Amino acid sequence: MTEVEKQRNNNEKRERILEGALKAFAKKGFYNTKVSEIASEAGVADGTIYLYFKNKDDLLISLFEDRMEWVIERLQAELSAVSGDSLVKLRAFVHLHFLLAVENRDLAEFITVELRQSAKFVKEYKNPKFADYLRILQGLIEQGQAEGLIRAELDSKLVSRAIFGALDEVLLQLTLSRSAPGDVVNESTQISAILIDGLITRD
Amino acid sequence: MTEVEKQRNNNEKRERILEGALKAFAKKGFYNTKVSEIASEAGVADGTIYLYFKNKDDLLISLFEDRMEWVIERLQAELSAVSGDSLVKLRAFVHLHFLLAVENRDLAEFITVELRQSAKFVKEYKNPKFADYLRILQGLIEQGQAEGLIRAELDSKLVSRAIFGALDEVLLQLTLSRSAPGDVVNESTQISAILIDGLITRD
Amino acid sequence: MTEVEKQRNNNEKRERILEGALKAFAKKGFYNTKVSEIASEAGVADGTIYLYFKNKDDLLISLFEDRMEWVIERLQAELSAVSGDSLVKLRAFVHLHFLLAVENRDLAEFITVELRQSAKFVKEYKNPKFADYLRILQGLIEQGQAEGLIRAELDSKLVSRAIFGALDEVLLQLTLSRSAPGDVVNESTQISAILIDGLITRD
Amino acid sequence: MTEVEKQRNNNEKRERILEGALKAFAKKGFYNTKVSEIASEAGVADGTIYLYFKNKDDLLISLFEDRMEWVIERLQAELSAVSGDSLVKLRAFVHLHFLLAVENRDLAEFITVELRQSAKFVKEYKNPKFADYLRILQGLIEQGQAEGLIRAELDSKLVSRAIFGALDEVLLQLTLSRSAPGDVVNESTQISAILIDGLITRD
DNA sequence: CATGAATGAGCCTTCATTCAT
DNA sequence: TATGAATGAAGGCTCATTCAT
């Protein structure tokens, strides 16, 4: 096996472990998942996990890092393909958020449920990748304000938090009820409508 | 000791345990909190907890039930004192949500972080009290739609979820950063503004 | 159960664990002994051990402390009953050393084999009780020097070490071969003969 | 590579592993030393160790065998160069014991601490090389008895044990305190003085 | 022969829960 | 009811050993 092949093999094993962890965490939650279950899911021995991750906490953190990075890359790639003003992009963002979640059910379940715990209780972990995600959203808001399309008096940080919260909670419900992914377009449209135009009736 | 005094004594002890659990869960999370820590916080023996609660899961559920019930009562009392149309009430709801959280910091930390886990992993628990809370919000939306103030085409259930999500996420950030409670008015106002009027600039 | 009885009960349990550990360590050595084996030997549950000792290391250290203390007490009691000059006392010391070992076979096996390891590798443990033991011996030497019976030019600390080493090694052989305890008098006498006649001042 | 070179290469690798093990065992003890640490110290892969030794126990035993053999060779070489009666040789033996230890600090630390454990717990290992070492000492005693210089009534086996114990314990203290090797002459002289003057026949 | 990634048996320790008092 | 000492199942992690390359 050449060095290149070895590296690929290693990455494949690491990825298998991450995928096994994702599946297990999504189904039973971090604290209810045994390391041995992850190993079994990944098709490796228990000890092998510790060749790639320092401990169970590190596995959780690495999973966040890795998957959020992937999400952000996809999001930015798709967003950059969207032409239009910031409102158009915001609608696209909302849509993509749901779309990615529906396409990656385990990931969505994992993040909606575990993100908060880990942010608070996994020691010294500040979840920088999640911050990056929020920053993209915040960037869109600020772009809208610069374009004069979004009200300048709003705190862009607060707004991005609120939007993420709305999306996240709706998604949580979606994953909990394990409803068909068909409604996503409807839900995405409605959320965008509320956010952009508000709840009130216009004449 | 009369029967009445006994009952009160029991309720007091039960309440002490719940309060201890709340404090501990808020600080360290459900899974990182030991039953013995709760007992110590409550000033009772470890075994005593099992006279009032079936097990640790039951304690978590009971805490949700009890505190959500209290929240709902306060919310309904305050809301019923608000005169005005549904939009006024919605603004009041948002404001009260934040206010209650700021006044009950531990409770807010507990709910924002533990609600999702418990909903998903504590077996067979559907969190009916939280459903009640959402239903109040949903009721306000539907009232607004009936009054013609809120767009009829919106799914009231979806909307209430989204609103709760927005509030919850902002609150989470607030409690995580342990910022001063002074900004709550500002935050509440901004969130209401977005929800009701939307993000876009009006002329 | 009264407080006094409780205390006694606790001490009994602690003692049972120490005795179980002693037996197990003597037979298989510290590193080859499982905590569960100690528990089983002591007739308690595994977890019970951790109510009385911080961890396995602490159990080892506590065992040293406790048993050495007992040995020192017995030694001092017996020595104080010996009337005669320092050479008589030294002979008594040697004799007692062997006698105690023969009467407490497990203890002897434990100390001869584990003392060195623990002194070196159990972190930050300086084995003060063993130092006390050596100091008694050193005291006898110095008394002999003061009385003019033992050569003044000898380093009392070095001498006490050497004597202890001689006794300890002979004892080790004794316990390893599990020979009958009958020879102890002979061995003790020979060792004393070698030591004493080498120590005395010449005219 | 010729057969001879191969053999030398193998022996060199085997020796490197032994040396690595010695260093590691001296510093952390047998049970606290990982095979991987030995491999790293020796500059070989973990698996390589198992090409030269059956397992970790075998490595320990082989280390004893190898180093004791070397010690015995040196000792005998030096002793055979000593001319004089058995008492002169005994003094030389004591001196050499300390000298070798000071010149091979790791070896001294290793033997003083690990010899007893291994003798007792490494299954079915009787440490023949150590027995050889003792036999040299015993031979000197018996020679002295034959020459009429050492009291005939003493058990030469017991005496050799006692002498070894005295030397070993003093050495242990020396290595534990990591004192300067300068005192060795003094210590050696004192120990010899005690031992010899106690052993000789009186006129 | 040499490598070192992979294995998985094994063990210390924790902690929710029980129960004799 | 209340206690808290005792329990023992369970799980994270280590590390000696193996084996495909």
PDB file of N, CA, C and O in Angstrom, chain A residues 136-184:
ATOM      1  N   ILE A 136     -22.582  33.460   8.331  1.00  0.00           N
ATOM      2  CA  ILE A 136     -23.064  33.547   6.948  1.00  0.00           C
ATOM      3  C   ILE A 136     -24.436  34.208   6.925  1.00  0.00           C
ATOM      4  O   ILE A 136     -24.715  35.122   6.145  1.00  0.00           O
ATOM      5  N   LEU A 137     -25.269  33.729   7.828  1.00  0.00           N
ATOM      6  CA  LEU A 137     -26.624  34.283   7.913  1.00  0.00           C
ATOM      7  C   LEU A 137     -26.569  35.771   8.266  1.00  0.00           C
ATOM      8  O   LEU A 137     -27.231  36.612   7.634  1.00  0.00           O
ATOM      9  N   GLN A 138     -25.742  36.062   9.249  1.00  0.00           N
ATOM     10  CA  GLN A 138     -25.586  37.460   9.666  1.00  0.00           C
ATOM     11  C   GLN A 138     -25.098  38.320   8.503  1.00  0.00           C
ATOM     12  O   GLN A 138     -25.551  39.458   8.324  1.00  0.00           O
ATOM     13  N   GLY A 139     -24.187  37.738   7.719  1.00  0.00           N
ATOM     14  CA  GLY A 139     -23.672  38.454   6.550  1.00  0.00           C
ATOM     15  C   GLY A 139     -24.790  38.811   5.575  1.00  0.00           C
ATOM     16  O   GLY A 139     -24.818  39.931   5.029  1.00  0.00           O
ATOM     17  N   LEU A 140     -25.694  37.876   5.389  1.00  0.00           N
ATOM     18  CA  LEU A 140     -26.817  38.143   4.487  1.00  0.00           C
ATOM     19  C   LEU A 140     -27.681  39.301   4.996  1.00  0.00           C
ATOM     20  O   LEU A 140     -28.115  40.165   4.228  1.00  0.00           O
ATOM     21  N   ILE A 141     -27.915  39.267   6.303  1.00  0.00           N
ATOM     22  CA  ILE A 141     -28.727  40.335   6.910  1.00  0.00           C
ATOM     23  C   ILE A 141     -28.050  41.690   6.685  1.00  0.00           C
ATOM     24  O   ILE A 141     -28.677  42.672   6.242  1.00  0.00           O
ATOM     25  N   GLU A 142     -26.767  41.715   6.966  1.00  0.00           N
ATOM     26  CA  GLU A 142     -26.045  42.985   6.846  1.00  0.00           C
ATOM     27  C   GLU A 142     -25.981  43.459   5.396  1.00  0.00           C
ATOM     28  O   GLU A 142     -26.044  44.655   5.113  1.00  0.00           O
ATOM     29  N   GLN A 143     -25.858  42.503   4.497  1.00  0.00           N
ATOM     30  CA  GLN A 143     -25.878  42.865   3.081  1.00  0.00           C
ATOM     31  C   GLN A 143     -27.223  43.505   2.728  1.00  0.00           C
ATOM     32  O   GLN A 143     -27.292  44.541   2.052  1.00  0.00           O
ATOM     33  N   GLY A 144     -28.275  42.903   3.266  1.00  0.00           N
ATOM     34  CA  GLY A 144     -29.619  43.452   3.035  1.00  0.00           C
ATOM     35  C   GLY A 144     -29.764  44.854   3.599  1.00  0.00           C
ATOM     36  O   GLY A 144     -30.395  45.725   2.992  1.00  0.00           O
ATOM     37  N   GLN A 145     -29.171  45.054   4.752  1.00  0.00           N
ATOM     38  CA  GLN A 145     -29.233  46.394   5.346  1.00  0.00           C
ATOM     39  C   GLN A 145     -28.458  47.391   4.508  1.00  0.00           C
ATOM     40  O   GLN A 145     -28.896  48.529   4.296  1.00  0.00           O
ATOM     41  N   ALA A 146     -27.311  46.929   4.006  1.00  0.00           N
ATOM     42  CA  ALA A 146     -26.502  47.815   3.162  1.00  0.00           C
ATOM     43  C   ALA A 146     -27.240  48.160   1.869  1.00  0.00           C
ATOM     44  O   ALA A 146     -27.168  49.295   1.374  1.00  0.00           O
ATOM     45  N   GLU A 147     -27.964  47.185   1.372  1.00  0.00           N
ATOM     46  CA  GLU A 147     -28.736  47.422   0.140  1.00  0.00           C
ATOM     47  C   GLU A 147     -30.006  48.223   0.392  1.00  0.00           C
ATOM     48  O   GLU A 147     -30.755  48.519  -0.537  1.00  0.00           O
ATOM     49  N   GLY A 148     -30.301  48.475   1.672  1.00  0.00           N
ATOM     50  CA  GLY A 148     -31.515  49.207   1.997  1.00  0.00           C
ATOM     51  C   GLY A 148     -32.768  48.355   1.958  1.00  0.00           C
ATOM     52  O   GLY A 148     -33.894  48.857   2.047  1.00  0.00           O
ATOM     53  N   LEU A 149     -32.591  47.049   1.836  1.00  0.00           N
ATOM     54  CA  LEU A 149     -33.754  46.156   1.752  1.00  0.00           C
ATOM     55  C   LEU A 149     -34.211  45.677   3.116  1.00  0.00           C
ATOM     56  O   LEU A 149     -35.364  45.330   3.327  1.00  0.00           O
ATOM     57  N   ILE A 150     -33.288  45.633   4.053  1.00  0.00           N
ATOM     58  CA  ILE A 150     -33.630  45.177   5.407  1.00  0.00           C
ATOM     59  C   ILE A 150     -33.436  46.336   6.360  1.00  0.00           C
ATOM     60  O   ILE A 150     -32.472  47.106   6.241  1.00  0.00           O
ATOM     61  N   ARG A 151     -34.350  46.442   7.275  1.00  0.00           N
ATOM     62  CA  ARG A 151     -34.352  47.587   8.177  1.00  0.00           C
ATOM     63  C   ARG A 151     -33.033  47.732   8.933  1.00  0.00           C
ATOM     64  O   ARG A 151     -32.566  46.798   9.576  1.00  0.00           O
ATOM     65  N   ALA A 152     -32.482  48.902   8.856  1.00  0.00           N
ATOM     66  CA  ALA A 152     -31.138  49.140   9.398  1.00  0.00           C
ATOM     67  C   ALA A 152     -31.126  49.126  10.918  1.00  0.00           C
ATOM     68  O   ALA A 152     -30.084  48.878  11.536  1.00  0.00           O
ATOM     69  N   GLU A 153     -32.262  49.392  11.540  1.00  0.00           N
ATOM     70  CA  GLU A 153     -32.268  49.482  13.006  1.00  0.00           C
ATOM     71  C   GLU A 153     -32.203  48.119  13.691  1.00  0.00           C
ATOM     72  O   GLU A 153     -32.034  48.032  14.908  1.00  0.00           O
ATOM     73  N   LEU A 154     -32.316  47.053  12.917  1.00  0.00           N
ATOM     74  CA  LEU A 154     -32.278  45.718  13.533  1.00  0.00           C
ATOM     75  C   LEU A 154     -30.836  45.278  13.816  1.00  0.00           C
ATOM     76  O   LEU A 154     -29.929  45.555  13.031  1.00  0.00           O
ATOM     77  N   ASP A 155     -30.701  44.609  14.917  1.00  0.00           N
ATOM     78  CA  ASP A 155     -29.387  44.070  15.291  1.00  0.00           C
ATOM     79  C   ASP A 155     -29.149  42.788  14.488  1.00  0.00           C
ATOM     80  O   ASP A 155     -29.819  41.767  14.699  1.00  0.00           O
ATOM     81  N   SER A 156     -28.187  42.831  13.573  1.00  0.00           N
ATOM     82  CA  SER A 156     -28.017  41.707  12.645  1.00  0.00           C
ATOM     83  C   SER A 156     -27.677  40.406  13.368  1.00  0.00           C
ATOM     84  O   SER A 156     -28.072  39.315  12.947  1.00  0.00           O
ATOM     85  N   LYS A 157     -26.964  40.530  14.475  1.00  0.00           N
ATOM     86  CA  LYS A 157     -26.597  39.329  15.231  1.00  0.00           C
ATOM     87  C   LYS A 157     -27.844  38.698  15.863  1.00  0.00           C
ATOM     88  O   LYS A 157     -28.059  37.476  15.781  1.00  0.00           O
ATOM     89  N   LEU A 158     -28.621  39.554  16.450  1.00  0.00           N
ATOM     90  CA  LEU A 158     -29.858  39.082  17.078  1.00  0.00           C
ATOM     91  C   LEU A 158     -30.773  38.461  16.033  1.00  0.00           C
ATOM     92  O   LEU A 158     -31.355  37.391  16.240  1.00  0.00           O
ATOM     93  N   VAL A 159     -30.887  39.115  14.920  1.00  0.00           N
ATOM     94  CA  VAL A 159     -31.762  38.639  13.864  1.00  0.00           C
ATOM     95  C   VAL A 159     -31.308  37.268  13.360  1.00  0.00           C
ATOM     96  O   VAL A 159     -32.126  36.346  13.194  1.00  0.00           O
ATOM     97  N   SER A 160     -30.022  37.132  13.161  1.00  0.00           N
ATOM     98  CA  SER A 160     -29.552  35.841  12.645  1.00  0.00           C
ATOM     99  C   SER A 160     -29.816  34.730  13.654  1.00  0.00           C
ATOM    100  O   SER A 160     -30.197  33.619  13.285  1.00  0.00           O
ATOM    101  N   ARG A 161     -29.628  35.035  14.914  1.00  0.00           N
ATOM    102  CA  ARG A 161     -29.964  34.061  15.964  1.00  0.00           C
ATOM    103  C   ARG A 161     -31.441  33.670  15.883  1.00  0.00           C
ATOM    104  O   ARG A 161     -31.804  32.493  15.940  1.00  0.00           O
ATOM    105  N   ALA A 162     -32.274  34.667  15.793  1.00  0.00           N
ATOM    106  CA  ALA A 162     -33.719  34.413  15.782  1.00  0.00           C
ATOM    107  C   ALA A 162     -34.097  33.557  14.581  1.00  0.00           C
ATOM    108  O   ALA A 162     -34.877  32.604  14.693  1.00  0.00           O
ATOM    109  N   ILE A 163     -33.535  33.895  13.437  1.00  0.00           N
ATOM    110  CA  ILE A 163     -33.852  33.117  12.235  1.00  0.00           C
ATOM    111  C   ILE A 163     -33.378  31.676  12.399  1.00  0.00           C
ATOM    112  O   ILE A 163     -34.123  30.725  12.135  1.00  0.00           O
ATOM    113  N   PHE A 164     -32.144  31.539  12.855  1.00  0.00           N
ATOM    114  CA  PHE A 164     -31.651  30.178  13.046  1.00  0.00           C
ATOM    115  C   PHE A 164     -32.552  29.409  14.004  1.00  0.00           C
ATOM    116  O   PHE A 164     -32.878  28.239  13.781  1.00  0.00           O
ATOM    117  N   GLY A 165     -32.956  30.074  15.075  1.00  0.00           N
ATOM    118  CA  GLY A 165     -33.829  29.422  16.052  1.00  0.00           C
ATOM    119  C   GLY A 165     -35.127  28.960  15.433  1.00  0.00           C
ATOM    120  O   GLY A 165     -35.589  27.839  15.669  1.00  0.00           O
ATOM    121  N   ALA A 166     -35.713  29.810  14.645  1.00  0.00           N
ATOM    122  CA  ALA A 166     -36.979  29.458  13.991  1.00  0.00           C
ATOM    123  C   ALA A 166     -36.785  28.246  13.086  1.00  0.00           C
ATOM    124  O   ALA A 166     -37.554  27.275  13.142  1.00  0.00           O
ATOM    125  N   LEU A 167     -35.757  28.285  12.280  1.00  0.00           N
ATOM    126  CA  LEU A 167     -35.479  27.169  11.371  1.00  0.00           C
ATOM    127  C   LEU A 167     -35.218  25.888  12.159  1.00  0.00           C
ATOM    128  O   LEU A 167     -35.749  24.812  11.851  1.00  0.00           O
ATOM    129  N   ASP A 168     -34.435  26.033  13.185  1.00  0.00           N
ATOM    130  CA  ASP A 168     -33.991  24.871  13.951  1.00  0.00           C
ATOM    131  C   ASP A 168     -35.154  24.188  14.652  1.00  0.00           C
ATOM    132  O   ASP A 168     -35.279  22.967  14.641  1.00  0.00           O
ATOM    133  N   GLU A 169     -36.023  24.996  15.232  1.00  0.00           N
ATOM    134  CA  GLU A 169     -37.154  24.430  15.957  1.00  0.00           C
ATOM    135  C   GLU A 169     -38.131  23.732  15.011  1.00  0.00           C
ATOM    136  O   GLU A 169     -38.639  22.647  15.300  1.00  0.00           O
ATOM    137  N   VAL A 170     -38.356  24.360  13.892  1.00  0.00           N
ATOM    138  CA  VAL A 170     -39.255  23.745  12.900  1.00  0.00           C
ATOM    139  C   VAL A 170     -38.659  22.422  12.402  1.00  0.00           C
ATOM    140  O   VAL A 170     -39.355  21.423  12.264  1.00  0.00           O
ATOM    141  N   LEU A 171     -37.362  22.472  12.214  1.00  0.00           N
ATOM    142  CA  LEU A 171     -36.673  21.268  11.759  1.00  0.00           C
ATOM    143  C   LEU A 171     -36.749  20.168  12.809  1.00  0.00           C
ATOM    144  O   LEU A 171     -36.966  18.987  12.488  1.00  0.00           O
ATOM    145  N   LEU A 172     -36.566  20.561  14.057  1.00  0.00           N
ATOM    146  CA  LEU A 172     -36.647  19.587  15.146  1.00  0.00           C
ATOM    147  C   LEU A 172     -37.983  18.866  15.097  1.00  0.00           C
ATOM    148  O   LEU A 172     -38.046  17.634  15.151  1.00  0.00           O
ATOM    149  N   GLN A 173     -39.023  19.635  14.991  1.00  0.00           N
ATOM    150  CA  GLN A 173     -40.366  19.064  14.921  1.00  0.00           C
ATOM    151  C   GLN A 173     -40.471  18.103  13.740  1.00  0.00           C
ATOM    152  O   GLN A 173     -41.023  17.009  13.840  1.00  0.00           O
ATOM    153  N   LEU A 174     -39.916  18.560  12.635  1.00  0.00           N
ATOM    154  CA  LEU A 174     -39.924  17.749  11.418  1.00  0.00           C
ATOM    155  C   LEU A 174     -39.228  16.409  11.632  1.00  0.00           C
ATOM    156  O   LEU A 174     -39.755  15.353  11.239  1.00  0.00           O
ATOM    157  N   THR A 175     -38.097  16.459  12.249  1.00  0.00           N
ATOM    158  CA  THR A 175     -37.353  15.206  12.430  1.00  0.00           C
ATOM    159  C   THR A 175     -37.988  14.342  13.509  1.00  0.00           C
ATOM    160  O   THR A 175     -38.007  13.124  13.401  1.00  0.00           O
ATOM    161  N   LEU A 176     -38.514  14.988  14.547  1.00  0.00           N
ATOM    162  CA  LEU A 176     -39.139  14.206  15.613  1.00  0.00           C
ATOM    163  C   LEU A 176     -40.345  13.449  15.084  1.00  0.00           C
ATOM    164  O   LEU A 176     -40.577  12.290  15.404  1.00  0.00           O
ATOM    165  N   SER A 177     -41.152  14.147  14.285  1.00  0.00           N
ATOM    166  CA  SER A 177     -42.368  13.499  13.784  1.00  0.00           C
ATOM    167  C   SER A 177     -42.054  12.602  12.596  1.00  0.00           C
ATOM    168  O   SER A 177     -42.900  11.855  12.127  1.00  0.00           O
ATOM    169  N   ARG A 178     -40.813  12.706  12.134  1.00  0.00           N
ATOM    170  CA  ARG A 178     -40.378  11.879  10.995  1.00  0.00           C
ATOM    171  C   ARG A 178     -41.379  11.937   9.842  1.00  0.00           C
ATOM    172  O   ARG A 178     -41.709  10.924   9.227  1.00  0.00           O
ATOM    173  N   SER A 179     -41.866  13.136   9.639  1.00  0.00           N
ATOM    174  CA  SER A 179     -42.839  13.317   8.562  1.00  0.00           C
ATOM    175  C   SER A 179     -42.135  13.203   7.209  1.00  0.00           C
ATOM    176  O   SER A 179     -40.914  13.235   7.118  1.00  0.00           O
ATOM    177  N   ALA A 180     -42.943  13.066   6.206  1.00  0.00           N
ATOM    178  CA  ALA A 180     -42.400  12.964   4.857  1.00  0.00           C
ATOM    179  C   ALA A 180     -41.672  14.247   4.501  1.00  0.00           C
ATOM    180  O   ALA A 180     -42.075  15.332   4.919  1.00  0.00           O
ATOM    181  N   PRO A 181     -40.606  14.139   3.754  1.00  0.00           N
ATOM    182  CA  PRO A 181     -39.834  15.334   3.403  1.00  0.00           C
ATOM    183  C   PRO A 181     -40.534  16.210   2.355  1.00  0.00           C
ATOM    184  O   PRO A 181     -40.032  17.260   2.009  1.00  0.00           O
ATOM    185  N   GLY A 182     -41.686  15.797   1.929  1.00  0.00           N
ATOM    186  CA  GLY A 182     -42.375  16.537   0.869  1.00  0.00           C
ATOM    187  C   GLY A 182     -42.789  17.940   1.258  1.00  0.00           C
ATOM    188  O   GLY A 182     -42.799  18.863   0.433  1.00  0.00           O
ATOM    189  N   ASP A 183     -43.087  18.114   2.549  1.00  0.00           N
ATOM    190  CA  ASP A 183     -43.611  19.406   2.976  1.00  0.00           C
ATOM    191  C   ASP A 183     -42.559  20.491   3.030  1.00  0.00           C
ATOM    192  O   ASP A 183     -42.884  21.656   3.291  1.00  0.00           O
ATOM    193  N   VAL A 184     -41.343  20.107   2.816  1.00  0.00           N
ATOM    194  CA  VAL A 184     -40.270  21.049   3.074  1.00  0.00           C
ATOM    195  C   VAL A 184     -40.415  22.338   2.273  1.00  0.00           C
ATOM    196  O   VAL A 184     -40.174  23.430   2.787  1.00  0.00           O
TER     197      VAL A 184
END
